[in-house]
Coordinates of C-alpha atoms and ligand atoms in Angstrom, one line a residue:
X230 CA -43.7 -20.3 -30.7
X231 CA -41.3 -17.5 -32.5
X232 CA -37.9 -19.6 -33.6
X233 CA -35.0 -18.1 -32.3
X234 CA -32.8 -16.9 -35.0
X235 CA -30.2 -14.9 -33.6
X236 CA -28.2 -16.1 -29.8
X237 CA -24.6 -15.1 -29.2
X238 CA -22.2 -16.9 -26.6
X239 CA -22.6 -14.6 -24.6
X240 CA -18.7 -14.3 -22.2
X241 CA -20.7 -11.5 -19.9
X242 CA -19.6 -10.8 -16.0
X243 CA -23.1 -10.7 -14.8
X244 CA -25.8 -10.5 -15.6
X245 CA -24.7 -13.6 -17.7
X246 CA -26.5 -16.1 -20.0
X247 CA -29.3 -18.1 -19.1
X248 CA -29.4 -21.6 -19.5
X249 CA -31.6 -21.7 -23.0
X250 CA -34.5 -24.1 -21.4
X251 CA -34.6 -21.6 -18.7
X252 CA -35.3 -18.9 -21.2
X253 CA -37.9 -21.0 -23.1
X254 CA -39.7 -22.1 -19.9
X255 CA -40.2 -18.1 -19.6
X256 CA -41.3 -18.0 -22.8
X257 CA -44.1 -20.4 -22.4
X258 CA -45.3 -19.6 -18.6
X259 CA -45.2 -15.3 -19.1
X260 CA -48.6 -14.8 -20.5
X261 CA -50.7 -17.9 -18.6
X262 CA -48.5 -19.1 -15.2
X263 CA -50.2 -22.8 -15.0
X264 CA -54.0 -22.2 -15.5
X265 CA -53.6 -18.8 -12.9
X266 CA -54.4 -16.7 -16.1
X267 CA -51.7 -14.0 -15.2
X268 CA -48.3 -14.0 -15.2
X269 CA -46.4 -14.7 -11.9
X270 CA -45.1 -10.9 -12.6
X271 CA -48.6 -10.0 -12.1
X272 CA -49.7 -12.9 -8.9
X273 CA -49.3 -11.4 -5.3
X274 CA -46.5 -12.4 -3.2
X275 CA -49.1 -14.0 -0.8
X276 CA -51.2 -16.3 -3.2
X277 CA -50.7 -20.0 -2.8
X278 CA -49.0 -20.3 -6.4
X279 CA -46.1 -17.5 -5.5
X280 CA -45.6 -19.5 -1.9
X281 CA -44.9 -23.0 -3.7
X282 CA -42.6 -20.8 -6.2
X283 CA -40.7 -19.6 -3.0
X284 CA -40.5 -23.0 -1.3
X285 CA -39.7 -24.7 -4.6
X286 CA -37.2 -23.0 -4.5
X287 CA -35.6 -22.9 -1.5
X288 CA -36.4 -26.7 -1.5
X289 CA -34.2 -27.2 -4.5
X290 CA -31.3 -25.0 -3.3
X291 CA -31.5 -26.7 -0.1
X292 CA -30.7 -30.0 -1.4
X293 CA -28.3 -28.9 -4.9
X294 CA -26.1 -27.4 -2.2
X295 CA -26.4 -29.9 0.6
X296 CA -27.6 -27.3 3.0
X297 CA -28.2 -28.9 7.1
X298 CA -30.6 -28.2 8.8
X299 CA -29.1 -25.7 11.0
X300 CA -29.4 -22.7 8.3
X301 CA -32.0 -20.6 7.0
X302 CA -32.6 -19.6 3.7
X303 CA -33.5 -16.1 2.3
X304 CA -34.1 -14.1 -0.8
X305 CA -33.7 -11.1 -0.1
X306 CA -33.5 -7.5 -2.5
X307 CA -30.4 -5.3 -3.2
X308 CA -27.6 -7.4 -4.6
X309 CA -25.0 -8.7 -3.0
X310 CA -23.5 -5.2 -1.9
X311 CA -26.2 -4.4 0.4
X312 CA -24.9 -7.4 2.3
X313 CA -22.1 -5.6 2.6
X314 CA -23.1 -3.5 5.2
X315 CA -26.2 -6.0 6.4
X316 CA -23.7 -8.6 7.5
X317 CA -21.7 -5.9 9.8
X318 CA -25.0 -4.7 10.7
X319 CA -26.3 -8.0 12.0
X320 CA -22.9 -9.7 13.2
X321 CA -20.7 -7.8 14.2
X322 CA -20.3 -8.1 18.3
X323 CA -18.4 -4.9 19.8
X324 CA -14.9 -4.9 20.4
X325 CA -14.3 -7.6 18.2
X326 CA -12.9 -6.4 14.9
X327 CA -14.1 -8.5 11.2
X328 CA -11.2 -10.0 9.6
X329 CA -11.4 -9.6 5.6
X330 CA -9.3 -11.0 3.5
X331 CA -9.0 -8.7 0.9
X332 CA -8.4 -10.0 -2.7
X333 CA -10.2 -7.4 -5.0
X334 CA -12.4 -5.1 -5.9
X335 CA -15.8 -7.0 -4.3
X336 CA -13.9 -6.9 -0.8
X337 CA -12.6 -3.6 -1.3
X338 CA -16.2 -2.6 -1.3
X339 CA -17.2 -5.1 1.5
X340 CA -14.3 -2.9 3.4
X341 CA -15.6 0.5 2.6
X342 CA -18.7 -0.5 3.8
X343 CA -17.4 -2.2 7.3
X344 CA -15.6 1.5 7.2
X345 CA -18.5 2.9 8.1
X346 CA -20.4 0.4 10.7
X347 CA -17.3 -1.4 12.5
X348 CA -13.8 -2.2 13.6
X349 CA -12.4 -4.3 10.9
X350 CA -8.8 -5.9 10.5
X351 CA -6.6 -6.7 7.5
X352 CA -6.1 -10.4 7.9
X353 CA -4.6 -10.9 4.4
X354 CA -4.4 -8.8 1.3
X355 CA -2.9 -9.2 -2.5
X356 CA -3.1 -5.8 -3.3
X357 CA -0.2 -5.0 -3.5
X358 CA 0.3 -7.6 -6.0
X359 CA -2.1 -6.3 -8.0
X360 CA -4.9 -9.2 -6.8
X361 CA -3.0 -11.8 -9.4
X362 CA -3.2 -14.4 -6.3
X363 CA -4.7 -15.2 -3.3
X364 CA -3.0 -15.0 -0.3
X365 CA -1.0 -18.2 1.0
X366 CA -1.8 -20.0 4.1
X367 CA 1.0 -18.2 5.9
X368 CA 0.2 -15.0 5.0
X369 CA -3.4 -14.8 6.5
X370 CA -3.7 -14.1 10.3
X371 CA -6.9 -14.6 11.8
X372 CA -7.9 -13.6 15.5
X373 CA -9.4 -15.9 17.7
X374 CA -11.5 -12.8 18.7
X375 CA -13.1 -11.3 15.1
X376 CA -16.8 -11.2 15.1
X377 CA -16.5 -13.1 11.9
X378 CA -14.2 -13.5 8.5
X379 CA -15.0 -11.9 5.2
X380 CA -13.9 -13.9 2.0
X381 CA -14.8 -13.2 -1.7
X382 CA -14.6 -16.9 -3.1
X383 CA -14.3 -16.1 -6.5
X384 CA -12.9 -12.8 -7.5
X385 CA -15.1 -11.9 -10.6
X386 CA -12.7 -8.9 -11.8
X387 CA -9.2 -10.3 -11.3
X388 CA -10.1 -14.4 -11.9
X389 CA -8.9 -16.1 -8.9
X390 CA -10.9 -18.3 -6.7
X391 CA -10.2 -20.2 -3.4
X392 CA -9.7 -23.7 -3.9
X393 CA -9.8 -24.4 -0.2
X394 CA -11.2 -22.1 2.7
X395 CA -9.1 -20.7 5.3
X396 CA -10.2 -23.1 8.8
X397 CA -11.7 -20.0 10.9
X398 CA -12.4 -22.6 14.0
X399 CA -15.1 -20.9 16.2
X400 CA -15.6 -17.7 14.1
X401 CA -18.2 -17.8 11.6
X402 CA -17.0 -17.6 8.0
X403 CA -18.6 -15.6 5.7
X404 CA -18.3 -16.0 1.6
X405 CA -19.3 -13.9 -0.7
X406 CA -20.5 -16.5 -3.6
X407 CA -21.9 -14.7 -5.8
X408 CA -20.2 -15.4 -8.7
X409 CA -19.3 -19.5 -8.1
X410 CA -22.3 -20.2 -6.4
X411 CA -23.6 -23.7 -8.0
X412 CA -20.6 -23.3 -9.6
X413 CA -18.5 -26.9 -7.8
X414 CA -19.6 -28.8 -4.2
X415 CA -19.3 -26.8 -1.1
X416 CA -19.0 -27.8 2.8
X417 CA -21.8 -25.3 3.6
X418 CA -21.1 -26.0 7.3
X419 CA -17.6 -24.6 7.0
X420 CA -19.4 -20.9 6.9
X421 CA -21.8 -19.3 9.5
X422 CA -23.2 -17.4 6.2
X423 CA -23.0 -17.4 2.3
X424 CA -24.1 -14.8 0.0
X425 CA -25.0 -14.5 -3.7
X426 CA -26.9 -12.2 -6.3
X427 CA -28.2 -14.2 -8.9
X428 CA -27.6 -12.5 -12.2
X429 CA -24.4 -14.8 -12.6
X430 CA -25.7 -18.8 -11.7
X431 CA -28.5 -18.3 -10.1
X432 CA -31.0 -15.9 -12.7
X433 CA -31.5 -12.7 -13.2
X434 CA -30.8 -9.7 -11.3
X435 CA -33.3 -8.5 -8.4
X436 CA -32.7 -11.1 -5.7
X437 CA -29.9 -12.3 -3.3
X438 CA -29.6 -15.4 -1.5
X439 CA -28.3 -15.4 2.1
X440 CA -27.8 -18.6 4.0
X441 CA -27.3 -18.4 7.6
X442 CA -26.7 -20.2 10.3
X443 CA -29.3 -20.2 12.9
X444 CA -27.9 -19.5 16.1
X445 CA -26.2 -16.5 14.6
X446 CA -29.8 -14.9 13.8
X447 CA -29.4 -14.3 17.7
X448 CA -26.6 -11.3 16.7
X449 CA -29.1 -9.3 15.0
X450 CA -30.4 -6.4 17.6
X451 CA -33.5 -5.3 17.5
X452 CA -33.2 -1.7 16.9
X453 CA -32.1 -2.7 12.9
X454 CA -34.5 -1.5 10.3
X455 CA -37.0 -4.5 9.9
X456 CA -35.5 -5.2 6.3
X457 CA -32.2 -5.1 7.5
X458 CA -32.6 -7.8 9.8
X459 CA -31.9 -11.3 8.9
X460 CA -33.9 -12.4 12.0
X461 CA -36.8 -10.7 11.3
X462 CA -36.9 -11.5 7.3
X463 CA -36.3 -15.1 8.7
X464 CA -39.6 -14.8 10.6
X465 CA -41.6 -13.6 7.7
X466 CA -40.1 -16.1 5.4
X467 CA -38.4 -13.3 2.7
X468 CA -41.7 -11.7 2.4
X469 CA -41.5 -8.6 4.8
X470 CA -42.3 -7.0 2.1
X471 CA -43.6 -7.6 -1.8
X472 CA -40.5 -9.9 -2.6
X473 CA -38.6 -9.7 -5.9
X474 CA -41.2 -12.0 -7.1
X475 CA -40.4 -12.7 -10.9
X476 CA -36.2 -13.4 -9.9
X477 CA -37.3 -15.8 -7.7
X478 CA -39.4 -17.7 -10.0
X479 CA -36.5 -17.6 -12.3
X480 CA -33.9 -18.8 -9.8
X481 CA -36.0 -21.9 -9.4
X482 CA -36.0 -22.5 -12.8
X483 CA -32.6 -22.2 -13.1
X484 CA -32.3 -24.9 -10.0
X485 CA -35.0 -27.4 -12.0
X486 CA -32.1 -26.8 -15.0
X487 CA -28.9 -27.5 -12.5
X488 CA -31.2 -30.4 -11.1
X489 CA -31.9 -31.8 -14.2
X490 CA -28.1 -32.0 -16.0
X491 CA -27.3 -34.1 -12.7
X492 CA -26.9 -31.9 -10.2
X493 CA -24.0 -29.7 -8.5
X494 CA -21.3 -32.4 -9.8
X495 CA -22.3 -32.8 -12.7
X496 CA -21.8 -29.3 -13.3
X497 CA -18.9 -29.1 -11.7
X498 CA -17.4 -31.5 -14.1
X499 CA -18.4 -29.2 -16.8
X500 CA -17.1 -26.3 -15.3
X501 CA -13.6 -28.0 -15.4
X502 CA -13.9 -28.9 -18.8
X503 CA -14.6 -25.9 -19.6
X504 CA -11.9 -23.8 -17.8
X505 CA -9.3 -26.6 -18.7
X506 CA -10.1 -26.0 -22.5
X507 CA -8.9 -22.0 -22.3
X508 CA -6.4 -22.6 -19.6
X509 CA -4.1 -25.3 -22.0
X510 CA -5.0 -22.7 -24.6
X511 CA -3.1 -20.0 -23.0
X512 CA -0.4 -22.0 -21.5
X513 CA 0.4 -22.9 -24.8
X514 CA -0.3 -19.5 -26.3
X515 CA 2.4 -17.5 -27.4
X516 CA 0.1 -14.3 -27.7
X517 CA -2.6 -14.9 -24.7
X518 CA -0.9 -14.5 -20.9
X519 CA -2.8 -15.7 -18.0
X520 CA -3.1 -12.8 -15.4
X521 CA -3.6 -15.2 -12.4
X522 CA -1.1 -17.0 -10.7
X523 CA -2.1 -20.8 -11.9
X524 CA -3.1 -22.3 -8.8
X525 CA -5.9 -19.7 -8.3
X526 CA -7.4 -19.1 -11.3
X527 CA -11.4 -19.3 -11.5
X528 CA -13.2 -22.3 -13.0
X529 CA -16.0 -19.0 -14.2
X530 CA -13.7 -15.7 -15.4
X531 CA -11.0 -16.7 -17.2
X532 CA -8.8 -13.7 -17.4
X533 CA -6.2 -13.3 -20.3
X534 CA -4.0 -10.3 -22.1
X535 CA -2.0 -10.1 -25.5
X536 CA 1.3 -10.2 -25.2
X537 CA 2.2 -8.1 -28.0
X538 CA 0.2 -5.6 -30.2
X539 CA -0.9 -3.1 -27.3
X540 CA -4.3 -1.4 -28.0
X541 CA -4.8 -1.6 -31.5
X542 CA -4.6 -5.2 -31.7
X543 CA -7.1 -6.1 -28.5
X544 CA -9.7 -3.9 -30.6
X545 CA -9.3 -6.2 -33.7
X546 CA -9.7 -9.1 -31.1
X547 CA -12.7 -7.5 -29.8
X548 CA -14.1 -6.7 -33.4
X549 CA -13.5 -10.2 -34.6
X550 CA -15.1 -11.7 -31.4
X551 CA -18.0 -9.9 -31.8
X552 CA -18.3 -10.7 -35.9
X553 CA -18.1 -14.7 -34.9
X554 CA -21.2 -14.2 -32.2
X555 CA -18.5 -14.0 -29.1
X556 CA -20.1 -11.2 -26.5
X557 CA -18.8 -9.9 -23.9
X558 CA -15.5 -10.6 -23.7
X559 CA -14.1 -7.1 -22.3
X560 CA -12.2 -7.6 -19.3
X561 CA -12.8 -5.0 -16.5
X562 CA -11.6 -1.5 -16.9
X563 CA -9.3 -1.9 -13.8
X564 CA -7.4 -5.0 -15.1
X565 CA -8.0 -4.5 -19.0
X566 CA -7.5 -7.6 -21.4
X567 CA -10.0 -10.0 -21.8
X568 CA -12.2 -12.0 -19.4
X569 CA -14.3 -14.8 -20.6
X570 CA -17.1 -15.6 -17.8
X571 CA -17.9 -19.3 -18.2
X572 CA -20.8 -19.7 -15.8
X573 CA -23.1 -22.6 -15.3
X574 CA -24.9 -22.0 -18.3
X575 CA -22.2 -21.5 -20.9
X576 CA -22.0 -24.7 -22.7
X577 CA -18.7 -26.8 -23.8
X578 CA -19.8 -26.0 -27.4
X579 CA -19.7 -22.1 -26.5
X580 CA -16.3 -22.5 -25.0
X581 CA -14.7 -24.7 -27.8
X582 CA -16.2 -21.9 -30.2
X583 CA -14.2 -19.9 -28.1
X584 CA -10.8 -21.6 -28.5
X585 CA -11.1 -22.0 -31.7
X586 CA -11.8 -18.7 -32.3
X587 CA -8.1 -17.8 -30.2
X588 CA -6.3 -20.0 -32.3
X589 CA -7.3 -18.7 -35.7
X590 CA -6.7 -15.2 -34.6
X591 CA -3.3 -16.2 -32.9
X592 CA -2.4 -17.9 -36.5
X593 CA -3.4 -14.3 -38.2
X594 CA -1.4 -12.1 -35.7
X595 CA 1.3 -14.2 -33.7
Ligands
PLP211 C1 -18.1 -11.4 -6.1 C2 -19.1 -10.3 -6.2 N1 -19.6 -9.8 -5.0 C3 -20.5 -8.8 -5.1 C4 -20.9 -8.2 -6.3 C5 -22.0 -7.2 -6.3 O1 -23.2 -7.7 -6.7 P1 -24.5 -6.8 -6.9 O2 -24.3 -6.0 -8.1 O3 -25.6 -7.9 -7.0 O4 -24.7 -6.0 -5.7 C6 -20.4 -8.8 -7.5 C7 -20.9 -8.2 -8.8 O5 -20.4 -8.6 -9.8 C8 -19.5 -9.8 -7.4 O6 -18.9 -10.3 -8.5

């Protein structure tokens, strides 16, 4: 096999880095998938080697994330935002408005969507701060009557991420995962459904995964378009129709790799390693400011500007990044700065690279 000469860190939003065994396991199974003599981009969705893939899969995500035995699992096509409008389409129960809480740009979407399809409510928004924090506990009002509650639980532009969820009592949660998914332990059974593209902690881009609880699959009407509806893709096990095939294999390799460094603890340990390392940086920094109010910053986007030097000096930072093999470290256009996404797969080594890499440019322009 071809030695790999040339790999970055790669800071990316999504679609991220792969964990490198996961990209090597590729390598060795594209051309021959286990004695099939064709690649599993090449098998059809209905042999016996693309079904095992499937329940490997699930199998794997069902146990990582502690998932009872009350939910369903799918993998379903077109990213996270088509559940956007599949969730209003499927649970949303007339008269009762959805409560979002709105924290950035992946519920403004989720709203613009719900726009179209429903009655929805504000039950907290940071907007008008800017999305720096989440809102408090006394700041979100919930109705005892909303068809369900919309929550982004990490907000991949802006960096904040809820450390607890808001107790909805008898109306389903719903949270938007997809870029902490894997990421630290969850209480599945605090939401009536989760959702997540992969291309962040999960593999590559091409497939989402939906968990649901069962006795909401009772919401979705009949009348929905067939791959629309969570009930019927429930009944045909994510195959109503040729399935993203290839992401799925690669989300269950990347499950075998969370598996195998000791599960979602394990990485969730790292993960706080990780963001503790460029946290204490900035907080000491006098160049780099946090943009996030401390108590909710994200363990996976760490989201920083200069405090002096404007323009000219975040392209030097940007130039010198890229010259020491540190990609894609851009923040988004809406919030500028910097963002460095620390997902699953970014090592402590990639992250340490990164700090030192802050320090020695804070030492040349402080
Ligand atoms: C939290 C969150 N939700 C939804 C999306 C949209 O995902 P997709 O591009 O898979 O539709 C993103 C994309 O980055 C995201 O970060």
């Amino acid at each position: 096999m071809k030695t790999v000469t040339h790999r970055v860190y790669n800071f990316n939003p999504g679609p991220a880095m792969l964990p490198f065994p996961v990209l090597e396991k590729i390598q060795q199974e594209l051309l021959n998938y286990r004695e099939t003599g064709m690649s599993v981009m090449e098998m059809t969705h209905r042999c016996k080697e693309f079904e095992a893939i499937l329940e490997n899969a699930k199998t794997l995500l069902k146990s990582l994330l502690v998932i009872p035995e009350n939910y369903e699992i799918l993998f379903l096509p077109g990213g996270a935002r088509l559940q956007f409008a599949m969730i209003p389409m499927n649970l949303y129960l007339e008269g009762k408005p959805v409560d979002v809480l709105h924290t950035g740009e992946w519920s403004k979407q989720a709203i613009a969507e719900l726009k179209k399809l429903t009655q929805y409510r504000l039950a907290g928004s940071t907007e008008d701060l800017m999305f720096t924090r989440l809102p408090d506990a006394h700041e979100i009002k919930l109705s005892a009557n909303a068809s369900y509650v919309h929550l982004v639980s990490n907000n991949t532009i802006y960096g904040t991420q809820w450390k607890t969820y808001p107790e909805t009592g008898d109306v389903p949660l719903i949270g938007d995962m997809t870029s902490d998914i894997l990421s630290r332990g969850v209480n599945v059974s605090k939401f009536g459904l989760i959702f997540a593209s992969a291309q962040k902690n999960l593999g590559i881009a091409g497939v989402t995964i939906v968990i649901i609880r069962k006795d909401l699959l009772g919401r979705s009407k009949e009348n929905l378009p067939v791959m629309l509806n969570y009930a019927e893709q429930v009944k045909g096990n994510s195959l109503v129709n040729t399935a993203p095939t290839f992401p799925i294999y690669v989300s269950g390799l990347v499950l075998e790799w969370v598996r195998d460094q000791g599960g979602v603890a394990a990485i969730q340990k790292a993960n706080e390693e990780k963001a503790g390392i460029l946290y204490d940086l900035i907080d000491a920094s006098s160049l780099y400011q946090g943009t996030v109010r401390k108590q909710d910053r994200s363990m996976m986007n760490v989201v920083f500007v200069l405090r002096k030097g404007g323009e000219d000096l975040e392209k030097i930072f940007d130039k010198e990044a890229s010259k020491n093999g540190l990609a894609g470290l851009k923040g988004h256009r809406s919030v500028g700065g910097f963002r460095a996404s620390i997902y699953n797969a970014m090592l402590v080594e990639g992250v340490k690279a990164l700090a030192d890499f802050m320090k020695d440019f804070e030492r040349k322009h402080a």
